[in-house]
C-alpha cells in the first residue's frame, strides 16, 4: 500500500530533484519517513514512492525497486492477494523471488510475461514500470479502482507526469490551476468526478482495469485489459450450484486477504448491516482468534428529522445491531461516538485536503474520523463489506427499477387506473409512486439509467456562469459509453442488470473506492474489500438480477446463501444504509462557516451570485446540495487560489 509519483520528460528543467520532492511531499503524510525517489537523467525519468506510515518495511520493499541488471525499475502501491501463487509460478520459470514481496513479484513477473503480467494479478494496485531496454513507461490500475492514479501529458514540452493523488500533480509547473467544465458538471451531478475526468483541466484519471504506455516523443496509449463479459448469463444453472459457488468464492476472497495480512490483528468495520456481518462472520469462521470490530454512532440533531422525513435516530439504527452481531460472533467490539461539537469544519477541511479534489458524500467526515481513531487503536488493516449492494441489488433504486419493469408489462389503461386508485388497492405499499412516474422510460436507455442521479442537471446549471454554464453533454456521454461497453460484451435484456453494472462502474469504482483510499491512506490504514475480489465479482455478476432479488426483498440470494452465518437480528432486517446527521452538522455547528464559504463561490468566476440564495432561503431538503457546494468551496480555496 502507499502512493506513487513520477515524471517522464525530454526537458531537463521538468526533471528537477526538488520538483519531484515537492510532488512526493504533497502526499507524504505525517509519520511517513520511509519515502524514496530515483532519478535517471539519461532516461528522463524520475520516480518516487510513499509507503503507508504504519507498515513495517523489509529491505526488499524499498522503492523504487530495480531489477538485477538495472534495466527496469518499478514503483508500486497496493497489495497482490495471489502474490504467493504468482511467486510459485515464477520459481518454476527459474526466477528467485523473496517471500511476501508484492513489488518484486510484479517486477519479475514483468520480466517473465511483459505487460501480460497484469492479467495474473488479483489485488489492489497502481504501478509504473520504466523499461529502459525499450524506452517505455508502463502504468496500470486495478480492476475496480481501489488504488487511484492521475496523469497529465504536456505535448508541448513532451512531459508526462503521474501520481496517486491530484495534489501531487498540481505541484508541477506545467499544470495550470484551472477548473475543467466537464469535471465540474460531473461533480455537481454525481457528487464526485468519474474517470477519466478530473476537476483540473488537462489532468486525467487512469480508468480502472486500464493500462497506459508512453514512449519518448509519443502520446500516451491507453489499453483496457479486463472487462465483465458474462453479465447475467447463468439463466438456468441450478440454485444449489450457484449458492455453493458463491460461498466458496467468497470464502476464498476473505481467506486471501487474511493470509496476506496474517502478521496483523484481524479487524473489520461492523455496521450491523448484512454485508459487514457476512464479512465478520466469515472471518470468525476462518480464524481461531477473535476479530476486532469497530462501528460508529452519532449525536443527533433536530434538523435531521426534517431531512430524512423519518426518525432521525435512523443514523444510529446500525449501531445497536452491530453490538448484537459482535456478541453473536464473540468479537472484540469498540464504538466511536461522533459529536457535532467536535471541530467539524477542521475535519472537513482535512478531509478535502486528503482527497485533493471535492467528493460530496457526507459520510467522508465520519470515515476520516474513524480511520484516525483506528490508527490510535493500532489497527493497520481493516476488512469492510463494501461493494455488495452494487452486485446483489441492495439499493432502493434497484427495487424501484424492478417495479418500473413490472408496470411496463401492463396495458397503459390499466397502469393509469392502478395509479389513480393507488391508495385504495391492496398492494398500495408495494409500489412507489416514483415507479409510476417513470414508467414511460424504455429499458436499456441512457434516459432510464440516468434517472437515478444524485442531482439533476437543472438543479445546478442555473447557478453556473461563463463556460461552466454551457451543458457539455458529459453526463449523457458517460452513460452512453458505459452502456455501449456493457452491450457490446454481453447479451442482456433486463434493465436491472444494466443498472447493477452502472452502479458497479460509477458508485463503487469512482466514488466508494476513491473514498475508502483517500480517507484511510493518510491514517496509514489499508481497507480491504472481499466482495470486490474480481473473481468473485465475475461470478456474482453472471447471475441475473431476477435470481438475486425478490419482491420487496433486497439481496435475497445473498441472504439465503449465507443464512447460517447471519444472526436473527440481521437476517430479515431492512436496509438503512450508513448515514451521518449532516443536517444538524450544517445548521447547528457549521452554519457560520457554510455561509462564509458559499458567499465566496461567485468570486471564483464559476458560480453566479444566485448561489447565495441557497443559504438565504435555506430548506432542509437542500442540505445535500449545500454540502456539495461547501466541499467545492473548500477545495477551491485549498488548491486553486
mmCIF file of C-alpha atoms in Angstrom, residues 340 342-349 365 581-598 615 627 630 634:
data_model
loop_
_atom_site.group_PDB
_atom_site.id
_atom_site.type_symbol
_atom_site.label_atom_id
_atom_site.label_comp_id
_atom_site.label_asym_id
_atom_site.label_seq_id
_atom_site.Cartn_x
_atom_site.Cartn_y
_atom_site.Cartn_z
ATOM 1 C CA UNK A 340 -21.255 17.783 16.167
ATOM 2 C CA UNK A 342 -16.120 18.328 17.528
ATOM 3 C CA UNK A 343 -14.124 20.542 15.171
ATOM 4 C CA UNK A 344 -16.277 19.644 12.179
ATOM 5 C CA UNK A 345 -15.041 22.395 9.862
ATOM 6 C CA UNK A 346 -11.442 21.459 10.661
ATOM 7 C CA UNK A 347 -12.228 17.814 9.956
ATOM 8 C CA UNK A 348 -13.984 18.686 6.699
ATOM 9 C CA UNK A 349 -11.027 20.816 5.585
ATOM 10 C CA UNK A 365 -16.189 13.129 7.623
ATOM 11 C CA UNK A 581 -26.515 13.539 10.805
ATOM 12 C CA UNK A 582 -25.116 16.123 8.421
ATOM 13 C CA UNK A 583 -28.289 18.220 8.642
ATOM 14 C CA UNK A 584 -27.602 19.182 12.225
ATOM 15 C CA UNK A 585 -23.909 19.469 11.410
ATOM 16 C CA UNK A 586 -24.718 22.076 8.760
ATOM 17 C CA UNK A 587 -27.311 24.098 10.653
ATOM 18 C CA UNK A 588 -26.297 23.663 14.289
ATOM 19 C CA UNK A 589 -22.497 23.630 14.107
ATOM 20 C CA UNK A 590 -21.228 24.727 10.678
ATOM 21 C CA UNK A 591 -23.708 27.364 9.593
ATOM 22 C CA UNK A 592 -21.407 30.372 10.007
ATOM 23 C CA UNK A 593 -18.686 28.611 8.013
ATOM 24 C CA UNK A 594 -21.217 27.432 5.436
ATOM 25 C CA UNK A 595 -22.473 30.977 4.854
ATOM 26 C CA UNK A 596 -18.982 32.420 4.577
ATOM 27 C CA UNK A 597 -17.757 29.773 2.154
ATOM 28 C CA UNK A 598 -20.852 29.722 -0.082
ATOM 29 C CA UNK A 615 -28.265 29.936 2.351
ATOM 30 C CA UNK A 627 -22.841 20.147 1.372
ATOM 31 C CA UNK A 630 -19.431 23.675 0.645
ATOM 32 C CA UNK A 634 -13.130 24.490 0.489
#
